[in-house]
Amino acid sequence: MPSCVSLLDQNREDAVARLVIVSNRVPLPSERGPRAGGLAVALADALRPGTLWFGWSGRHSGTVTQTPYVQSADSVTYATIDLSEHEYRTFYVHFSNGSLWPLLHFRLGLMGYRGEDFDGYLAVNRRFADALKTLLRPDDLIWVHDYHLFPLAEALRELGVANRIGFFLHTPFVPPALLQALPRADHLLQAMCAYDVVGFHTRTYRQAFLECVTEMLGARADHDGRFLYRGRPVHAIVDPIGIDPDRFAANAEDSARSMEVRLLRESLPGSRSLAIGVDRLDYSKGLANRFEGFARLLATRPEHRRQVSFLQVAARSREDIGDYQRLRRELDRVVGDINGRFSEFDWVPLRYMTRAVRRTTLAGFFRAARLGVVTPLRDGMNLVAKEYIAAQDPVDPGVLILSRFAGAADELTEALLVNPYDSDAIADAMHTALTMQPVERQERWRALRDKVWQNTASHYCEVFLSHLAADEVHPHSRRLRAV
Ligand code: GDG
């Protein structure tokens, strides 16, 4: 499979186009410790030498400089800027994570809005554009990621940047009735039309975007997702993200011999099964509903008591944000209630940790688990579902229980699909998985494995960049200058 860079080479006769990735947070090589977060993981798997990765350093303080801080590792250059305290609050805490994140996960009840936060959001995007422009070459291909940066292309265009610029949204996209609840949503939508390519995980999200574009901006797309807005051609594509399954499977196999996995297995005496959930601690992940589902299983089917232990790894994230602090308190209470109700002196049903675990160890934990429980209330894709499949032992694979509201459910149809709001349905799926015969487990797993090995991180990257690099034009538009 060609790498991102070799793919760019193939598409260009004259020079090698440099890939410039822009995301809110940059996973700096100097940062140690396990990281929880889908975007960093997926792009790390697809990253190739020569790339420039630009974004926020993660630091916020009183003094900020405009010149990016540049460092290199493994032939990748990382350039970052800091945010001021005010920028951090308005751009990151309030508008990105207090308005856009709940909206894009269909949680209008959690969506806050203040005009000054929107202004701060636009101002930070302009500052990103100013700083990035100083680093750009005319033939760079620019690939922007996620909802923090909807207006970045518009800001770059205002500075005269004519490069091809693509955008990929890692969350779901919402239909017009929901998007219009956000004040000034039309501005954001118009800004998205300054990109050449706009990518989504699923057809449903792309369809929602195109409906918004038609209803709110009056533009109409062809069957392939192409439309013109103010004379500019825009191409909306579907490109489901994946993982590096070979590497993850190898990690899982190696890590099965590690001390952590050995200790985990030893903590499951006799024929006791392990169910596992791994998520960032986020209200979109449906953790309370999942735990209620597990409690329903123990309450309605007592034969599973003592026979199954649930391990939930919920790495803390966005801890400065009120909704996340409240979620943590709620989960502490729910876990305490369930363990208080069902624990025996030598068996605790629900093991709950809010610390991140090393990636290789996670892979080994997945392999040790008979059930992978992935039940977000909404999720753009959900990489954990794919990692769980990649980690399984082909001879004795576990069963994936998957929310029908995760983007991954579009592909992984052989999982046990559930409504994550329905604790009875989660309990039933757990019972089905715990009693499933090996032949059915193997059949389902083989079908899922084929899909995970088909849509990999590398394939995702290749598809997006082939659209971005291609000098394709809408039949009704003037030809674009080749980048
Ligand atoms: C966004 C979208 C979309 C989790 N805990 C630990 C840990 N993780 C890793 C997982 C996985 C990643 O973080 C989480 O990825 P997800 O896809 O599940 O979710 P988000 O972070 O919400 O990502 C999502 C994704 O972007 C990509 O487009 O799929 O829908 O919301 O890789 O394994 N990793 C380590 N320790 C942990 O404790 N090392």
Coordinates of C-alpha atoms and ligand atoms in Angstrom, one line a residue:
M1 CA 0.0 0.0 0.0
P2 CA 1.5 3.4 -1.0
S3 CA 2.3 5.8 1.8
C4 CA 0.7 9.3 1.9
V5 CA 3.9 10.8 0.6
S6 CA 4.5 8.3 -2.2
L7 CA 0.9 8.8 -3.2
L8 CA 1.5 12.6 -3.5
D9 CA 4.6 11.8 -5.7
Q10 CA 2.5 9.7 -8.0
N11 CA 0.0 12.5 -8.5
R12 CA 2.6 15.1 -9.3
E13 CA 4.9 15.0 -12.3
D14 CA 7.1 18.1 -11.4
A15 CA 7.7 18.3 -7.7
V16 CA 6.9 16.5 -4.5
A17 CA 4.0 18.2 -2.7
R18 CA 4.6 18.6 1.0
L19 CA 1.7 17.5 3.2
V20 CA 0.8 20.0 5.9
I21 CA -1.5 18.7 8.6
V22 CA -3.3 21.2 10.8
S23 CA -5.2 20.1 13.9
N24 CA -6.1 21.9 17.1
R25 CA -3.7 19.9 19.3
V26 CA -0.4 18.6 17.9
P27 CA 0.9 15.4 19.5
L28 CA 4.4 16.6 20.1
P29 CA 7.1 14.0 20.3
S30 CA 8.4 15.6 23.4
E31 CA 5.2 14.8 25.3
R32 CA 5.4 11.6 27.2
G33 CA 2.8 9.1 28.5
P34 CA -0.1 7.3 26.9
R35 CA -2.6 9.6 25.0
A36 CA -6.3 9.0 24.6
G37 CA -7.8 10.5 21.5
G38 CA -8.8 9.2 18.2
L39 CA -7.4 11.8 15.9
A40 CA -3.8 11.7 17.2
V41 CA -3.9 7.9 17.1
A42 CA -5.2 7.6 13.5
L43 CA -2.9 10.2 12.1
A44 CA 0.1 8.9 13.9
D45 CA -0.5 5.6 12.2
A46 CA -0.6 7.3 8.8
L47 CA 2.2 9.9 9.3
R48 CA 5.1 9.8 6.9
P49 CA 8.5 11.7 6.7
G50 CA 8.5 15.2 5.2
T51 CA 5.2 16.2 6.7
L52 CA 4.7 19.5 8.6
W53 CA 2.1 19.3 11.5
F54 CA 0.8 22.6 12.7
G55 CA -1.4 23.5 15.6
W56 CA -1.8 24.5 19.3
S57 CA 0.9 23.4 21.7
G58 CA -1.6 22.8 24.5
R59 CA -0.1 25.6 26.5
H60 CA -2.2 28.6 27.6
S61 CA -0.7 31.6 29.4
G62 CA -0.7 35.4 29.7
T63 CA 2.0 36.0 27.1
V64 CA 1.8 34.6 23.6
T65 CA 4.1 35.0 20.6
Q66 CA 3.0 34.8 17.1
T67 CA 6.1 33.0 15.8
P68 CA 5.5 29.2 15.8
Y69 CA 7.8 27.0 17.9
V70 CA 9.3 24.4 15.6
Q71 CA 10.8 21.0 16.4
S72 CA 11.5 17.9 14.4
A73 CA 11.4 14.2 15.0
D74 CA 11.6 11.2 12.6
S75 CA 11.7 13.6 9.6
V76 CA 8.4 15.2 10.6
T77 CA 8.3 18.9 11.6
Y78 CA 6.0 20.0 14.3
A79 CA 5.1 23.7 14.6
T80 CA 3.0 25.0 17.4
I81 CA 1.7 28.2 18.9
D82 CA 0.5 28.9 22.4
L83 CA -2.9 30.4 23.3
S84 CA -3.6 33.2 25.7
E85 CA -5.8 32.5 28.7
H86 CA -8.7 34.4 27.0
E87 CA -8.2 32.5 23.7
Y88 CA -8.1 29.2 25.5
R89 CA -11.4 30.0 27.3
T90 CA -13.4 31.5 24.4
F91 CA -12.0 29.3 21.5
Y92 CA -11.3 26.0 23.2
V93 CA -13.4 25.6 26.4
H94 CA -16.5 27.5 25.5
F95 CA -17.1 27.6 21.7
S96 CA -15.3 24.4 20.5
N97 CA -16.1 22.1 23.4
G98 CA -19.1 23.9 25.0
S99 CA -21.0 24.8 21.8
L100 CA -19.8 22.7 18.8
W101 CA -19.0 19.4 20.5
P102 CA -22.5 18.9 22.1
L103 CA -24.2 20.2 19.0
L104 CA -22.4 17.8 16.7
H105 CA -23.2 15.0 19.1
F106 CA -27.0 15.8 19.0
R107 CA -26.9 17.2 22.6
L108 CA -28.7 20.6 22.2
G109 CA -29.5 20.5 25.9
L110 CA -25.8 20.8 26.7
M111 CA -25.0 23.4 24.1
G112 CA -24.0 26.8 25.4
Y113 CA -23.6 29.9 23.3
R114 CA -22.1 33.4 23.8
G115 CA -21.4 35.8 21.0
E116 CA -18.0 36.7 22.5
D117 CA -16.9 33.0 22.4
F118 CA -17.8 32.8 18.8
D119 CA -15.8 35.9 18.1
G120 CA -12.9 34.4 20.1
Y121 CA -13.2 31.2 18.0
L122 CA -12.9 33.2 14.7
A123 CA -10.0 35.2 16.1
V124 CA -8.0 32.1 17.0
N125 CA -8.6 30.7 13.6
R126 CA -7.3 33.9 12.1
R127 CA -4.3 33.7 14.3
F128 CA -3.7 30.1 13.2
A129 CA -3.9 31.3 9.6
D130 CA -1.4 34.2 10.2
A131 CA 1.1 31.9 11.9
L132 CA 0.7 29.0 9.4
K133 CA 1.0 31.3 6.4
T134 CA 4.7 32.1 7.4
L135 CA 5.5 28.4 7.0
L136 CA 3.7 27.6 3.8
R137 CA 5.1 26.8 0.3
P138 CA 3.0 27.5 -2.8
D139 CA 2.6 23.8 -3.6
D140 CA 1.8 22.5 -0.1
L141 CA -1.3 20.4 0.3
I142 CA -3.0 21.5 3.5
W143 CA -5.2 19.0 5.4
V144 CA -7.1 20.5 8.3
H145 CA -8.8 18.4 11.0
D146 CA -11.9 18.8 13.0
Y147 CA -14.5 21.2 14.3
H148 CA -12.1 23.6 16.1
L149 CA -10.9 24.7 12.7
F150 CA -14.1 25.0 10.5
P151 CA -13.1 28.7 9.6
L152 CA -9.4 28.1 8.9
A153 CA -9.6 27.9 5.1
E154 CA -11.7 31.0 5.0
A155 CA -9.0 32.9 7.1
L156 CA -6.2 31.5 4.9
R157 CA -8.0 32.5 1.7
E158 CA -8.4 36.0 3.1
L159 CA -4.6 36.1 3.4
G160 CA -4.3 35.1 -0.3
V161 CA -3.4 31.4 0.2
A162 CA -4.4 29.6 -3.0
N163 CA -3.2 26.1 -2.1
R164 CA -5.5 23.2 -2.2
I165 CA -7.0 22.9 1.3
G166 CA -9.0 19.9 2.6
F167 CA -11.0 19.5 5.8
F168 CA -11.9 16.3 7.6
L169 CA -14.6 16.2 10.4
H170 CA -14.0 13.5 13.0
T171 CA -17.4 14.0 14.7
P172 CA -20.8 13.4 13.2
F173 CA -22.5 16.2 11.3
V174 CA -26.1 17.2 12.1
P175 CA -29.1 17.9 9.9
P176 CA -30.3 21.5 9.3
A177 CA -32.9 21.5 12.0
L178 CA -30.2 21.0 14.6
L179 CA -27.5 23.1 13.0
Q180 CA -29.8 26.0 12.9
A181 CA -30.1 26.0 16.7
L182 CA -26.5 27.4 16.8
P183 CA -26.5 31.2 16.3
R184 CA -24.4 32.2 13.3
A185 CA -24.3 28.6 12.0
D186 CA -24.7 30.0 8.5
H187 CA -21.3 31.7 8.9
L188 CA -19.6 28.4 9.8
L189 CA -21.3 26.6 6.9
Q190 CA -20.1 29.3 4.5
A191 CA -16.6 29.0 5.9
M192 CA -16.6 25.3 5.3
C193 CA -17.2 26.1 1.6
A194 CA -13.7 27.8 1.4
Y195 CA -12.2 24.2 1.5
D196 CA -11.7 22.3 -1.8
V197 CA -12.5 18.9 -0.2
V198 CA -14.7 18.3 2.9
G199 CA -14.5 14.7 4.3
F200 CA -16.9 12.8 6.6
H201 CA -16.8 9.3 8.1
T202 CA -20.2 8.2 6.7
R203 CA -22.8 8.8 4.0
T204 CA -25.2 10.0 6.6
Y205 CA -23.0 12.8 7.9
R206 CA -22.2 13.9 4.3
Q207 CA -25.9 13.9 3.5
A208 CA -26.6 16.0 6.6
F209 CA -24.0 18.5 5.5
L210 CA -25.3 18.7 1.9
E211 CA -28.8 19.2 3.2
C212 CA -27.5 22.1 5.3
V213 CA -25.8 23.6 2.3
T214 CA -28.9 23.4 0.2
E215 CA -31.3 24.7 2.9
M216 CA -29.1 27.3 4.4
L217 CA -26.9 28.4 1.5
G218 CA -29.1 27.6 -1.5
A219 CA -26.3 25.4 -3.2
R220 CA -27.2 22.1 -4.7
A221 CA -24.8 19.1 -4.9
D222 CA -24.6 16.5 -7.7
H223 CA -24.8 12.8 -6.9
D224 CA -21.0 12.7 -6.1
G225 CA -21.2 15.5 -3.5
R226 CA -19.8 18.3 -5.7
F227 CA -21.3 21.8 -5.6
L228 CA -20.4 25.4 -6.4
Y229 CA -20.6 28.0 -3.7
R230 CA -19.8 31.6 -4.7
G231 CA -18.0 30.4 -7.8
R232 CA -15.8 27.9 -5.9
P233 CA -16.1 24.2 -6.4
V234 CA -16.4 22.1 -3.2
H235 CA -16.3 18.3 -3.1
A236 CA -17.9 16.6 -0.1
I237 CA -16.5 13.0 0.3
V238 CA -17.0 10.0 2.5
D239 CA -13.8 8.5 3.8
P240 CA -14.1 6.3 6.9
I241 CA -11.1 6.4 9.2
G242 CA -9.3 3.3 10.3
I243 CA -6.4 2.0 12.3
D244 CA -3.1 0.2 11.5
P245 CA -4.5 -3.3 12.2
D246 CA -1.3 -5.2 11.6
R247 CA 0.6 -3.2 14.2
F248 CA -2.3 -3.3 16.7
A249 CA -2.7 -7.1 16.2
A250 CA 1.1 -7.6 16.7
N251 CA 1.0 -5.4 19.9
A252 CA -1.9 -7.5 21.2
E253 CA -0.1 -10.7 20.6
D254 CA 3.2 -9.5 22.2
S255 CA 1.5 -7.8 25.1
A256 CA -0.4 -11.0 25.9
R257 CA 2.8 -12.1 27.5
S258 CA 3.4 -8.9 29.4
M259 CA 3.2 -8.6 33.2
E260 CA 0.1 -6.4 33.1
V261 CA -1.9 -8.8 31.0
R262 CA -0.7 -11.8 33.1
L263 CA -1.9 -10.0 36.2
L264 CA -5.2 -9.2 34.6
R265 CA -5.8 -12.8 33.6
E266 CA -4.8 -14.0 37.1
S267 CA -7.4 -11.7 38.6
L268 CA -10.1 -13.7 36.7
P269 CA -10.1 -17.1 38.4
G270 CA -11.7 -20.2 36.9
S271 CA -13.9 -19.5 33.9
R272 CA -14.6 -15.9 34.7
S273 CA -15.0 -13.7 31.6
L274 CA -13.8 -10.2 31.1
A275 CA -15.8 -7.4 29.4
I276 CA -13.9 -4.3 28.5
G277 CA -14.8 -0.7 27.6
V278 CA -12.1 1.9 26.7
D279 CA -13.1 5.5 26.1
R280 CA -12.1 9.0 26.8
L281 CA -14.2 10.2 29.7
D282 CA -16.8 12.0 27.7
Y283 CA -20.6 12.3 27.9
S284 CA -20.9 11.2 24.2
K285 CA -19.5 7.8 25.1
G286 CA -22.6 6.7 27.0
L287 CA -20.7 5.3 30.0
A288 CA -23.6 5.7 32.6
N289 CA -26.0 3.9 30.2
R290 CA -23.4 1.2 29.6
F291 CA -23.0 0.6 33.4
E292 CA -26.8 0.5 33.8
G293 CA -26.9 -2.2 31.1
F294 CA -24.3 -4.2 32.9
A295 CA -26.3 -3.8 36.2
R296 CA -29.4 -5.0 34.3
L297 CA -27.5 -8.1 33.2
L298 CA -26.5 -8.9 36.8
A299 CA -30.0 -8.2 38.1
T300 CA -32.0 -10.1 35.6
R301 CA -29.6 -13.0 34.9
P302 CA -28.0 -13.9 38.2
E303 CA -26.2 -16.8 36.6
H304 CA -23.6 -14.3 35.3
R305 CA -22.8 -12.9 38.8
R306 CA -19.2 -13.8 39.7
Q307 CA -18.8 -15.2 36.2
V308 CA -18.0 -11.9 34.5
S309 CA -16.0 -8.8 35.5
F310 CA -16.3 -5.5 33.6
L311 CA -13.1 -3.4 33.2
Q312 CA -13.7 0.2 32.1
V313 CA -10.7 2.4 31.2
A314 CA -12.0 5.9 31.0
A315 CA -9.0 8.3 30.6
R316 CA -9.8 11.7 31.9
S317 CA -10.2 14.4 29.2
R318 CA -11.2 18.1 29.1
E319 CA -11.0 18.4 32.8
D320 CA -11.3 22.2 32.8
I321 CA -14.9 21.9 31.5
G322 CA -17.8 21.9 33.9
D323 CA -19.9 19.3 32.0
Y324 CA -16.9 16.9 32.2
Q325 CA -16.4 17.5 36.0
R326 CA -20.1 16.8 36.5
L327 CA -19.9 13.6 34.4
R328 CA -17.0 12.4 36.5
R329 CA -18.9 12.9 39.7
E330 CA -22.0 11.1 38.2
L331 CA -19.9 8.1 37.1
D332 CA -18.2 7.8 40.5
R333 CA -21.7 7.6 42.0
V334 CA -23.1 5.1 39.4
V335 CA -20.0 2.8 39.7
G336 CA -20.2 3.0 43.5
D337 CA -23.9 2.1 43.5
I338 CA -23.4 -0.9 41.2
N339 CA -20.5 -2.2 43.1
G340 CA -22.2 -1.7 46.4
R341 CA -25.2 -3.6 45.2
F342 CA -23.6 -6.6 43.5
S343 CA -20.0 -7.0 45.0
E344 CA -19.1 -10.1 46.9
F345 CA -16.2 -10.2 49.3
D346 CA -14.0 -11.8 46.6
W347 CA -15.6 -10.3 43.4
V348 CA -16.0 -6.7 42.3
P349 CA -18.2 -6.6 39.2
L350 CA -17.1 -3.2 37.8
R351 CA -13.5 -2.1 37.7
Y352 CA -13.3 1.5 36.8
M353 CA -10.1 3.5 36.2
T354 CA -9.8 7.1 35.0
R355 CA -6.0 6.9 34.2
A356 CA -4.8 6.3 30.7
V357 CA -3.1 2.9 30.0
R358 CA -0.2 2.3 27.6
R359 CA -1.4 1.5 24.0
T360 CA 0.4 -1.9 23.9
T361 CA -1.1 -2.8 27.2
L362 CA -4.6 -1.8 26.0
A363 CA -4.1 -4.1 23.0
G364 CA -3.3 -7.0 25.3
F365 CA -6.3 -6.2 27.5
F366 CA -8.6 -6.2 24.4
R367 CA -7.3 -9.7 23.5
A368 CA -8.0 -11.0 27.0
A369 CA -11.6 -9.8 26.9
R370 CA -14.5 -12.0 25.8
L371 CA -16.6 -8.9 25.3
G372 CA -15.7 -5.5 23.8
V373 CA -18.4 -3.1 24.8
V374 CA -18.5 0.1 22.7
T375 CA -21.8 1.9 23.3
P376 CA -21.4 5.6 22.6
L377 CA -24.7 7.7 22.4
R378 CA -23.1 9.3 19.3
D379 CA -19.6 8.9 17.8
G380 CA -18.1 10.1 14.5
M381 CA -16.5 6.7 14.0
N382 CA -15.1 5.0 17.1
L383 CA -11.6 3.5 16.7
V384 CA -11.9 1.4 19.8
A385 CA -14.4 -0.9 18.0
K386 CA -11.8 -1.5 15.3
E387 CA -8.9 -1.9 17.8
Y388 CA -10.9 -4.6 19.7
I389 CA -11.4 -6.6 16.5
A390 CA -7.8 -6.3 15.4
A391 CA -6.6 -7.5 18.9
Q392 CA -8.5 -10.8 19.0
D393 CA -7.1 -14.2 18.9
P394 CA -8.4 -15.8 15.6
V395 CA -8.8 -19.2 17.3
D396 CA -10.9 -17.9 20.3
P397 CA -12.1 -14.4 19.4
G398 CA -14.3 -12.2 21.6
V399 CA -17.6 -10.5 20.7
L400 CA -18.1 -6.8 19.9
I401 CA -21.2 -5.1 21.2
L402 CA -21.5 -1.8 19.3
S403 CA -23.8 1.2 19.4
R404 CA -25.8 1.7 16.3
F405 CA -25.1 5.4 16.7
A406 CA -21.3 5.1 16.2
G407 CA -20.1 5.7 12.7
A408 CA -18.3 2.3 12.9
A409 CA -21.8 0.6 12.9
D410 CA -22.1 1.5 9.2
E411 CA -19.2 -0.9 8.5
L412 CA -19.1 -3.3 11.4
T413 CA -22.5 -4.8 10.9
E414 CA -21.6 -8.3 12.2
A415 CA -21.1 -6.9 15.7
L416 CA -24.1 -7.1 18.1
L417 CA -25.6 -3.7 17.4
V418 CA -27.5 -2.1 20.2
N419 CA -29.4 1.1 21.0
P420 CA -27.1 2.6 23.7
Y421 CA -30.0 4.3 25.5
D422 CA -31.7 0.9 26.1
S423 CA -30.1 -0.8 29.1
D424 CA -32.2 -3.9 28.6
A425 CA -30.9 -4.2 25.0
I426 CA -27.3 -3.8 26.3
A427 CA -28.0 -6.5 29.0
D428 CA -29.5 -8.9 26.3
A429 CA -26.5 -8.3 24.0
M430 CA -24.1 -9.1 26.9
H431 CA -25.9 -12.3 27.7
T432 CA -25.9 -13.3 24.0
A433 CA -22.2 -12.6 23.7
L434 CA -21.3 -14.4 26.9
T435 CA -23.2 -17.5 25.8
M436 CA -22.3 -17.4 22.1
Q437 CA -20.8 -20.6 20.6
P438 CA -17.2 -20.5 19.3
V439 CA -18.3 -21.2 15.7
E440 CA -20.5 -18.1 15.7
R441 CA -17.9 -16.0 17.4
Q442 CA -15.4 -17.0 14.8
E443 CA -17.7 -16.3 11.9
R444 CA -18.7 -12.9 13.1
W445 CA -15.1 -12.0 13.9
R446 CA -13.8 -13.1 10.5
A447 CA -16.3 -10.9 8.7
L448 CA -15.4 -7.9 11.0
R449 CA -11.6 -8.6 10.6
D450 CA -11.9 -8.3 6.8
K451 CA -13.5 -4.9 7.1
V452 CA -11.0 -3.6 9.7
W453 CA -8.1 -4.7 7.4
Q454 CA -9.8 -3.1 4.4
N455 CA -10.4 0.5 5.7
T456 CA -7.1 1.1 7.4
A457 CA -5.6 4.4 8.6
S458 CA -3.3 4.3 5.6
H459 CA -6.2 3.7 3.2
Y460 CA -8.1 6.6 4.8
C461 CA -5.1 8.9 4.3
E462 CA -4.6 7.7 0.7
V463 CA -8.3 8.3 -0.2
F464 CA -8.4 11.8 1.3
L465 CA -5.1 12.9 -0.3
S466 CA -6.0 11.5 -3.7
H467 CA -9.1 13.7 -3.7
L468 CA -7.1 16.7 -2.4
A469 CA -4.2 16.3 -4.8
A470 CA -6.3 15.6 -7.8
D471 CA -6.8 18.5 -10.1
E472 CA -10.5 17.7 -10.5
V473 CA -12.9 20.4 -11.2
H474 CA -16.7 20.7 -11.2
P475 CA -18.0 20.5 -14.8
H476 CA -19.7 23.9 -14.3
S477 CA -16.7 25.8 -12.9
R478 CA -13.7 27.4 -14.4
R479 CA -10.6 25.2 -14.2
L480 CA -8.5 25.5 -11.1
R481 CA -4.9 26.3 -11.4
A482 CA -2.8 23.1 -10.8
V483 CA -1.2 23.2 -7.4
Ligands
GDG1 C1 -12.7 11.3 17.7 C2 -14.1 11.0 17.4 C3 -13.4 9.2 15.8 C4 -8.5 5.6 24.8 N1 -8.2 5.4 26.1 C5 -6.8 5.2 26.1 C6 -6.4 5.3 24.8 N2 -7.5 5.5 24.0 C7 -7.4 5.6 22.6 C8 -8.2 4.5 22.0 C9 -8.5 5.0 20.6 C10 -8.6 6.5 20.9 O1 -8.0 6.8 22.1 C11 -10.0 7.0 21.0 O2 -10.6 7.1 19.7 P1 -12.1 7.1 19.4 O3 -12.3 7.0 18.0 O4 -12.7 6.0 20.2 O5 -12.7 8.4 20.1 P2 -12.3 10.0 20.2 O6 -11.2 10.3 21.0 O7 -13.6 10.7 20.7 O8 -12.0 10.5 18.7 C12 -14.3 9.5 17.1 C13 -12.0 9.7 16.1 O9 -11.9 11.1 16.5 C14 -11.2 9.5 14.8 O10 -11.7 10.1 13.7 O11 -13.4 7.8 15.7 O12 -15.6 9.3 16.7 O13 -14.9 11.3 18.6 O14 -7.4 4.8 19.7 O15 -7.5 3.3 22.0 N3 -5.1 5.1 24.4 C15 -4.2 4.8 25.4 N4 -4.6 4.8 26.8 C16 -5.9 5.0 27.1 O16 -6.2 4.9 28.3 N5 -2.9 4.6 25.1

